[in-house]
Amino acid sequence: MWQDVKLLNMVANTLFAVLLLLLLASGVWWVVQRPMFTLKVIQIESAEQQELRHVNALTIRDGALPRIKGNFFTTNLDAVRGAFEAVPWVRKASVQREWPNKLIVTLEEHTALGTWGEQGRLLSVKGDVFTANLAEAEEDADLVEFDGPDGSEKEVLARYADLKAWFSKISLAPESLQYSNRYAWSLKLNNGMRVELGREQTSTTLKERVDRLLTVYPQLVASLQESIESVDMRYPNGLALKSSHSNLGLKGKRKPSVAMQDNTL
């Protein structure tokens, strides 16, 4: 081996290259650890070019900053993004570096549309379920009550938009919407009337049932002369309703029916 000049040169060159790489790595590590690269500024921006309503310096200081590790070079941007997305009201965060010691974090906030279920959670206008201060959400708008199986949030939101448009024709709007585990729909309108719509047999089932109610609703209100508590639209050719005797001063309830059948959905 010692007489093989080519092999000796190869070994020497390899050792020299390894030494050079080690020196280079050590130099880079030394530079990276310089104080000038310690993160000094984290700039928060709104993704929607408007002032953030619920995310503030206090929530960021308490919820995100303690989870940020490293400096300009070594901090993990995915970890930083996750830290900010764990802050209440933050829907999405994006992070980028700015030389030499700054991070720019762009935040998108949730906009609450209503509550979801009975666990104090909120449903956003984009169909995301999140947890935040309910009182803050109530300051922004009147919250609709939503409920449904896990994973049905976007379907419920889409149905709410449909129902809101349909009932606007009689100047009413849903204030609660439930989608049961048996895939049946029911809602409460802002006049206090509950409407049972049942399951969707076809893509037009709910629309047909709502249209049928809208057609007879003015006549029902005019003829009953009393508030309608609930309407059951699960009958193919009619409906069933319950109304109060408030105008008669009675405590009881009666339940007149129209074309009732025993094949409710």
PDB file of C-alpha atoms in Angstrom, residues 45-255:
ATOM      1  CA  GLU A  45     -49.842  41.301   8.985  1.00  0.00           C
ATOM      2  CA  SER A  46     -53.425  40.590   7.985  1.00  0.00           C
ATOM      3  CA  ALA A  47     -53.997  38.371   4.973  1.00  0.00           C
ATOM      4  CA  GLU A  48     -57.122  40.333   4.097  1.00  0.00           C
ATOM      5  CA  GLN A  49     -55.523  43.784   4.155  1.00  0.00           C
ATOM      6  CA  GLN A  50     -57.645  44.895   7.078  1.00  0.00           C
ATOM      7  CA  GLU A  51     -57.155  45.204  10.812  1.00  0.00           C
ATOM      8  CA  LEU A  52     -57.173  41.983  12.801  1.00  0.00           C
ATOM      9  CA  ARG A  53     -60.243  41.996  15.045  1.00  0.00           C
ATOM     10  CA  HIS A  54     -59.500  39.313  17.605  1.00  0.00           C
ATOM     11  CA  VAL A  55     -55.775  38.516  17.377  1.00  0.00           C
ATOM     12  CA  ASN A  56     -53.668  41.000  19.330  1.00  0.00           C
ATOM     13  CA  ALA A  57     -50.224  41.371  20.817  1.00  0.00           C
ATOM     14  CA  LEU A  58     -51.288  39.789  24.111  1.00  0.00           C
ATOM     15  CA  THR A  59     -52.695  36.598  22.560  1.00  0.00           C
ATOM     16  CA  ILE A  60     -49.628  36.265  20.339  1.00  0.00           C
ATOM     17  CA  ARG A  61     -47.232  36.876  23.238  1.00  0.00           C
ATOM     18  CA  ASP A  62     -48.971  34.261  25.368  1.00  0.00           C
ATOM     19  CA  GLY A  63     -49.859  31.708  22.725  1.00  0.00           C
ATOM     20  CA  ALA A  64     -47.244  31.780  19.977  1.00  0.00           C
ATOM     21  CA  LEU A  65     -43.965  33.413  21.031  1.00  0.00           C
ATOM     22  CA  PRO A  66     -43.029  30.841  23.722  1.00  0.00           C
ATOM     23  CA  ARG A  67     -43.120  28.122  21.056  1.00  0.00           C
ATOM     24  CA  ILE A  68     -40.714  29.849  18.641  1.00  0.00           C
ATOM     25  CA  LYS A  69     -37.152  28.483  18.893  1.00  0.00           C
ATOM     26  CA  GLY A  70     -33.913  29.286  17.084  1.00  0.00           C
ATOM     27  CA  ASN A  71     -32.690  32.315  15.179  1.00  0.00           C
ATOM     28  CA  PHE A  72     -33.038  33.677  11.650  1.00  0.00           C
ATOM     29  CA  PHE A  73     -31.376  30.604  10.139  1.00  0.00           C
ATOM     30  CA  THR A  74     -32.315  27.797  12.504  1.00  0.00           C
ATOM     31  CA  THR A  75     -35.957  28.493  13.338  1.00  0.00           C
ATOM     32  CA  ASN A  76     -38.375  26.015  11.761  1.00  0.00           C
ATOM     33  CA  LEU A  77     -40.924  27.941   9.718  1.00  0.00           C
ATOM     34  CA  ASP A  78     -43.440  25.088   9.841  1.00  0.00           C
ATOM     35  CA  ALA A  79     -43.185  25.085  13.628  1.00  0.00           C
ATOM     36  CA  VAL A  80     -43.660  28.862  13.709  1.00  0.00           C
ATOM     37  CA  ARG A  81     -46.707  28.569  11.458  1.00  0.00           C
ATOM     38  CA  GLY A  82     -48.146  25.893  13.732  1.00  0.00           C
ATOM     39  CA  ALA A  83     -47.546  28.064  16.789  1.00  0.00           C
ATOM     40  CA  PHE A  84     -49.541  30.915  15.290  1.00  0.00           C
ATOM     41  CA  GLU A  85     -52.334  28.678  14.003  1.00  0.00           C
ATOM     42  CA  ALA A  86     -52.784  27.428  17.581  1.00  0.00           C
ATOM     43  CA  VAL A  87     -53.698  30.962  18.685  1.00  0.00           C
ATOM     44  CA  PRO A  88     -57.476  31.442  19.109  1.00  0.00           C
ATOM     45  CA  TRP A  89     -59.204  33.006  16.085  1.00  0.00           C
ATOM     46  CA  VAL A  90     -56.310  32.259  13.708  1.00  0.00           C
ATOM     47  CA  ARG A  91     -57.494  30.243  10.713  1.00  0.00           C
ATOM     48  CA  LYS A  92     -54.278  30.208   8.704  1.00  0.00           C
ATOM     49  CA  ALA A  93     -50.746  31.567   9.029  1.00  0.00           C
ATOM     50  CA  SER A  94     -47.879  31.950   6.579  1.00  0.00           C
ATOM     51  CA  VAL A  95     -44.307  32.808   7.604  1.00  0.00           C
ATOM     52  CA  GLN A  96     -41.302  34.171   5.753  1.00  0.00           C
ATOM     53  CA  ARG A  97     -37.829  35.346   6.755  1.00  0.00           C
ATOM     54  CA  GLU A  98     -36.535  38.872   6.196  1.00  0.00           C
ATOM     55  CA  TRP A  99     -32.801  39.512   6.502  1.00  0.00           C
ATOM     56  CA  PRO A 100     -31.166  39.536   8.946  1.00  0.00           C
ATOM     57  CA  ASN A 101     -33.298  39.001  12.077  1.00  0.00           C
ATOM     58  CA  LYS A 102     -36.960  39.361  11.182  1.00  0.00           C
ATOM     59  CA  LEU A 103     -39.979  37.121  10.558  1.00  0.00           C
ATOM     60  CA  ILE A 104     -43.067  38.299   8.705  1.00  0.00           C
ATOM     61  CA  VAL A 105     -46.205  36.415   9.740  1.00  0.00           C
ATOM     62  CA  THR A 106     -49.378  36.831   7.706  1.00  0.00           C
ATOM     63  CA  LEU A 107     -52.558  35.802   9.515  1.00  0.00           C
ATOM     64  CA  GLU A 108     -56.064  35.009   8.360  1.00  0.00           C
ATOM     65  CA  GLU A 109     -58.719  35.202  11.053  1.00  0.00           C
ATOM     66  CA  HIS A 110     -61.836  33.112  11.429  1.00  0.00           C
ATOM     67  CA  THR A 111     -65.137  34.926  10.928  1.00  0.00           C
ATOM     68  CA  ALA A 112     -67.734  33.286  13.139  1.00  0.00           C
ATOM     69  CA  LEU A 113     -71.157  32.570  11.666  1.00  0.00           C
ATOM     70  CA  GLY A 114     -72.615  30.553  14.527  1.00  0.00           C
ATOM     71  CA  THR A 115     -72.128  27.987  17.243  1.00  0.00           C
ATOM     72  CA  TRP A 116     -71.542  24.306  16.530  1.00  0.00           C
ATOM     73  CA  GLY A 117     -73.004  21.613  18.758  1.00  0.00           C
ATOM     74  CA  GLU A 118     -73.197  21.842  22.520  1.00  0.00           C
ATOM     75  CA  GLN A 119     -69.493  22.106  23.359  1.00  0.00           C
ATOM     76  CA  GLY A 120     -69.049  25.850  22.983  1.00  0.00           C
ATOM     77  CA  ARG A 121     -67.399  25.572  19.575  1.00  0.00           C
ATOM     78  CA  LEU A 122     -67.901  28.003  16.702  1.00  0.00           C
ATOM     79  CA  LEU A 123     -68.527  27.543  12.985  1.00  0.00           C
ATOM     80  CA  SER A 124     -66.878  29.998  10.605  1.00  0.00           C
ATOM     81  CA  VAL A 125     -68.267  31.409   7.374  1.00  0.00           C
ATOM     82  CA  LYS A 126     -65.896  29.021   5.555  1.00  0.00           C
ATOM     83  CA  GLY A 127     -67.171  25.931   7.336  1.00  0.00           C
ATOM     84  CA  ASP A 128     -64.342  25.526   9.847  1.00  0.00           C
ATOM     85  CA  VAL A 129     -65.104  24.496  13.426  1.00  0.00           C
ATOM     86  CA  PHE A 130     -62.884  26.277  15.936  1.00  0.00           C
ATOM     87  CA  THR A 131     -62.690  27.180  19.600  1.00  0.00           C
ATOM     88  CA  ALA A 132     -62.599  30.783  20.748  1.00  0.00           C
ATOM     89  CA  ASN A 133     -64.217  33.183  23.198  1.00  0.00           C
ATOM     90  CA  LEU A 134     -67.970  32.966  22.593  1.00  0.00           C
ATOM     91  CA  ALA A 135     -68.567  36.447  24.001  1.00  0.00           C
ATOM     92  CA  GLU A 136     -66.195  37.937  21.422  1.00  0.00           C
ATOM     93  CA  ALA A 137     -68.071  36.195  18.616  1.00  0.00           C
ATOM     94  CA  GLU A 138     -71.410  37.448  19.906  1.00  0.00           C
ATOM     95  CA  GLU A 139     -70.098  41.010  19.797  1.00  0.00           C
ATOM     96  CA  ASP A 140     -69.600  40.726  16.035  1.00  0.00           C
ATOM     97  CA  ALA A 141     -72.989  39.343  14.998  1.00  0.00           C
ATOM     98  CA  ASP A 142     -76.028  37.320  16.027  1.00  0.00           C
ATOM     99  CA  LEU A 143     -74.846  33.730  15.947  1.00  0.00           C
ATOM    100  CA  VAL A 144     -76.818  30.993  14.229  1.00  0.00           C
ATOM    101  CA  GLU A 145     -77.038  27.669  16.090  1.00  0.00           C
ATOM    102  CA  PHE A 146     -75.684  24.793  14.009  1.00  0.00           C
ATOM    103  CA  ASP A 147     -75.400  21.106  14.783  1.00  0.00           C
ATOM    104  CA  GLY A 148     -74.582  17.986  12.834  1.00  0.00           C
ATOM    105  CA  PRO A 149     -72.371  14.866  12.731  1.00  0.00           C
ATOM    106  CA  ASP A 150     -68.612  15.400  12.762  1.00  0.00           C
ATOM    107  CA  GLY A 151     -67.389  16.067   9.245  1.00  0.00           C
ATOM    108  CA  SER A 152     -70.688  17.529   8.029  1.00  0.00           C
ATOM    109  CA  GLU A 153     -69.783  21.162   8.732  1.00  0.00           C
ATOM    110  CA  LYS A 154     -69.390  22.287   5.119  1.00  0.00           C
ATOM    111  CA  GLU A 155     -72.539  20.453   4.045  1.00  0.00           C
ATOM    112  CA  VAL A 156     -74.487  22.135   6.835  1.00  0.00           C
ATOM    113  CA  LEU A 157     -73.065  25.518   5.849  1.00  0.00           C
ATOM    114  CA  ALA A 158     -74.063  25.000   2.217  1.00  0.00           C
ATOM    115  CA  ARG A 159     -77.601  24.000   3.230  1.00  0.00           C
ATOM    116  CA  TYR A 160     -77.851  27.056   5.469  1.00  0.00           C
ATOM    117  CA  ALA A 161     -77.041  29.299   2.508  1.00  0.00           C
ATOM    118  CA  ASP A 162     -79.774  27.585   0.464  1.00  0.00           C
ATOM    119  CA  LEU A 163     -82.373  27.859   3.228  1.00  0.00           C
ATOM    120  CA  LYS A 164     -81.521  31.479   3.927  1.00  0.00           C
ATOM    121  CA  ALA A 165     -82.096  32.335   0.270  1.00  0.00           C
ATOM    122  CA  TRP A 166     -85.342  30.336   0.040  1.00  0.00           C
ATOM    123  CA  PHE A 167     -86.947  31.758   3.186  1.00  0.00           C
ATOM    124  CA  SER A 168     -85.929  35.310   2.354  1.00  0.00           C
ATOM    125  CA  LYS A 169     -88.893  35.277  -0.058  1.00  0.00           C
ATOM    126  CA  ILE A 170     -91.202  35.564   2.965  1.00  0.00           C
ATOM    127  CA  SER A 171     -88.809  37.805   4.914  1.00  0.00           C
ATOM    128  CA  LEU A 172     -87.719  35.043   7.304  1.00  0.00           C
ATOM    129  CA  ALA A 173     -84.279  33.564   8.042  1.00  0.00           C
ATOM    130  CA  PRO A 174     -82.952  30.480   9.865  1.00  0.00           C
ATOM    131  CA  GLU A 175     -81.657  31.127  13.365  1.00  0.00           C
ATOM    132  CA  SER A 176     -80.804  27.465  13.984  1.00  0.00           C
ATOM    133  CA  LEU A 177     -80.163  24.461  11.738  1.00  0.00           C
ATOM    134  CA  GLN A 178     -79.745  20.826  12.771  1.00  0.00           C
ATOM    135  CA  TYR A 179     -78.589  17.869  10.695  1.00  0.00           C
ATOM    136  CA  SER A 180     -79.271  14.692  12.651  1.00  0.00           C
ATOM    137  CA  ASN A 181     -77.304  11.460  12.755  1.00  0.00           C
ATOM    138  CA  ARG A 182     -80.134  10.008  10.673  1.00  0.00           C
ATOM    139  CA  TYR A 183     -79.426  12.643   7.979  1.00  0.00           C
ATOM    140  CA  ALA A 184     -82.638  14.581   8.607  1.00  0.00           C
ATOM    141  CA  TRP A 185     -82.849  18.374   8.472  1.00  0.00           C
ATOM    142  CA  SER A 186     -84.734  20.684  10.815  1.00  0.00           C
ATOM    143  CA  LEU A 187     -84.507  24.405  11.423  1.00  0.00           C
ATOM    144  CA  LYS A 188     -85.927  27.211  13.491  1.00  0.00           C
ATOM    145  CA  LEU A 189     -86.788  30.511  11.847  1.00  0.00           C
ATOM    146  CA  ASN A 190     -86.377  33.942  13.354  1.00  0.00           C
ATOM    147  CA  ASN A 191     -90.136  34.178  13.966  1.00  0.00           C
ATOM    148  CA  GLY A 192     -89.887  31.212  16.365  1.00  0.00           C
ATOM    149  CA  MET A 193     -91.354  28.639  13.981  1.00  0.00           C
ATOM    150  CA  ARG A 194     -89.653  25.250  13.768  1.00  0.00           C
ATOM    151  CA  VAL A 195     -89.679  23.454  10.416  1.00  0.00           C
ATOM    152  CA  GLU A 196     -89.068  19.720   9.990  1.00  0.00           C
ATOM    153  CA  LEU A 197     -87.781  18.952   6.504  1.00  0.00           C
ATOM    154  CA  GLY A 198     -86.602  15.354   6.959  1.00  0.00           C
ATOM    155  CA  ARG A 199     -84.109  13.482   4.833  1.00  0.00           C
ATOM    156  CA  GLU A 200     -83.086  14.280   1.289  1.00  0.00           C
ATOM    157  CA  GLN A 201     -84.371  11.565  -1.014  1.00  0.00           C
ATOM    158  CA  THR A 202     -83.164  13.476  -4.077  1.00  0.00           C
ATOM    159  CA  SER A 203     -81.159  16.622  -4.684  1.00  0.00           C
ATOM    160  CA  THR A 204     -84.415  18.612  -4.938  1.00  0.00           C
ATOM    161  CA  THR A 205     -86.312  17.180  -1.945  1.00  0.00           C
ATOM    162  CA  LEU A 206     -85.648  20.048   0.461  1.00  0.00           C
ATOM    163  CA  LYS A 207     -86.277  22.713  -2.161  1.00  0.00           C
ATOM    164  CA  GLU A 208     -89.624  21.149  -3.073  1.00  0.00           C
ATOM    165  CA  ARG A 209     -90.707  20.955   0.568  1.00  0.00           C
ATOM    166  CA  VAL A 210     -89.704  24.543   1.278  1.00  0.00           C
ATOM    167  CA  ASP A 211     -91.478  25.737  -1.870  1.00  0.00           C
ATOM    168  CA  ARG A 212     -94.615  23.959  -0.740  1.00  0.00           C
ATOM    169  CA  LEU A 213     -94.444  25.697   2.631  1.00  0.00           C
ATOM    170  CA  LEU A 214     -93.788  29.088   1.065  1.00  0.00           C
ATOM    171  CA  THR A 215     -96.872  28.672  -1.127  1.00  0.00           C
ATOM    172  CA  VAL A 216     -99.282  28.077   1.763  1.00  0.00           C
ATOM    173  CA  TYR A 217     -97.581  30.077   4.525  1.00  0.00           C
ATOM    174  CA  PRO A 218     -99.421  33.397   3.940  1.00  0.00           C
ATOM    175  CA  GLN A 219    -102.766  31.599   3.983  1.00  0.00           C
ATOM    176  CA  LEU A 220    -101.846  29.690   7.141  1.00  0.00           C
ATOM    177  CA  VAL A 221    -100.916  32.872   8.981  1.00  0.00           C
ATOM    178  CA  ALA A 222    -104.053  34.664   7.822  1.00  0.00           C
ATOM    179  CA  SER A 223    -106.455  31.828   8.631  1.00  0.00           C
ATOM    180  CA  LEU A 224    -105.039  30.773  12.001  1.00  0.00           C
ATOM    181  CA  GLN A 225    -104.676  34.270  13.433  1.00  0.00           C
ATOM    182  CA  GLU A 226    -102.153  32.855  15.914  1.00  0.00           C
ATOM    183  CA  SER A 227     -98.482  31.991  15.982  1.00  0.00           C
ATOM    184  CA  ILE A 228     -97.338  28.774  14.327  1.00  0.00           C
ATOM    185  CA  GLU A 229     -94.995  26.828  16.585  1.00  0.00           C
ATOM    186  CA  SER A 230     -93.912  24.103  14.170  1.00  0.00           C
ATOM    187  CA  VAL A 231     -94.518  22.788  10.689  1.00  0.00           C
ATOM    188  CA  ASP A 232     -93.753  19.243   9.581  1.00  0.00           C
ATOM    189  CA  MET A 233     -93.059  19.094   5.837  1.00  0.00           C
ATOM    190  CA  ARG A 234     -92.105  15.404   5.693  1.00  0.00           C
ATOM    191  CA  TYR A 235     -95.411  14.420   4.088  1.00  0.00           C
ATOM    192  CA  PRO A 236     -95.361  13.927   0.310  1.00  0.00           C
ATOM    193  CA  ASN A 237     -98.566  15.846  -0.408  1.00  0.00           C
ATOM    194  CA  GLY A 238     -99.144  18.056   2.595  1.00  0.00           C
ATOM    195  CA  LEU A 239     -97.961  19.162   5.983  1.00  0.00           C
ATOM    196  CA  ALA A 240     -98.734  19.029   9.693  1.00  0.00           C
ATOM    197  CA  LEU A 241     -98.537  22.051  11.944  1.00  0.00           C
ATOM    198  CA  LYS A 242     -98.810  22.976  15.597  1.00  0.00           C
ATOM    199  CA  SER A 243     -99.982  26.388  16.714  1.00  0.00           C
ATOM    200  CA  SER A 244    -100.651  28.046  20.059  1.00  0.00           C
ATOM    201  CA  HIS A 245    -103.938  29.424  21.375  1.00  0.00           C
ATOM    202  CA  SER A 246    -102.261  32.593  22.593  1.00  0.00           C
ATOM    203  CA  ASN A 247    -105.014  34.810  21.138  1.00  0.00           C
ATOM    204  CA  LEU A 248    -107.589  32.840  23.118  1.00  0.00           C
ATOM    205  CA  GLY A 249    -105.621  32.960  26.344  1.00  0.00           C
ATOM    206  CA  LEU A 250    -105.448  29.165  26.576  1.00  0.00           C
ATOM    207  CA  LYS A 251    -102.495  27.151  27.760  1.00  0.00           C
ATOM    208  CA  GLY A 252    -103.217  24.086  25.691  1.00  0.00           C
ATOM    209  CA  LYS A 253    -102.144  23.347  22.150  1.00  0.00           C
ATOM    210  CA  ARG A 254    -103.925  21.903  19.175  1.00  0.00           C
ATOM    211  CA  LYS A 255    -102.473  20.186  16.170  1.00  0.00           C
TER     212      LYS A 255
END
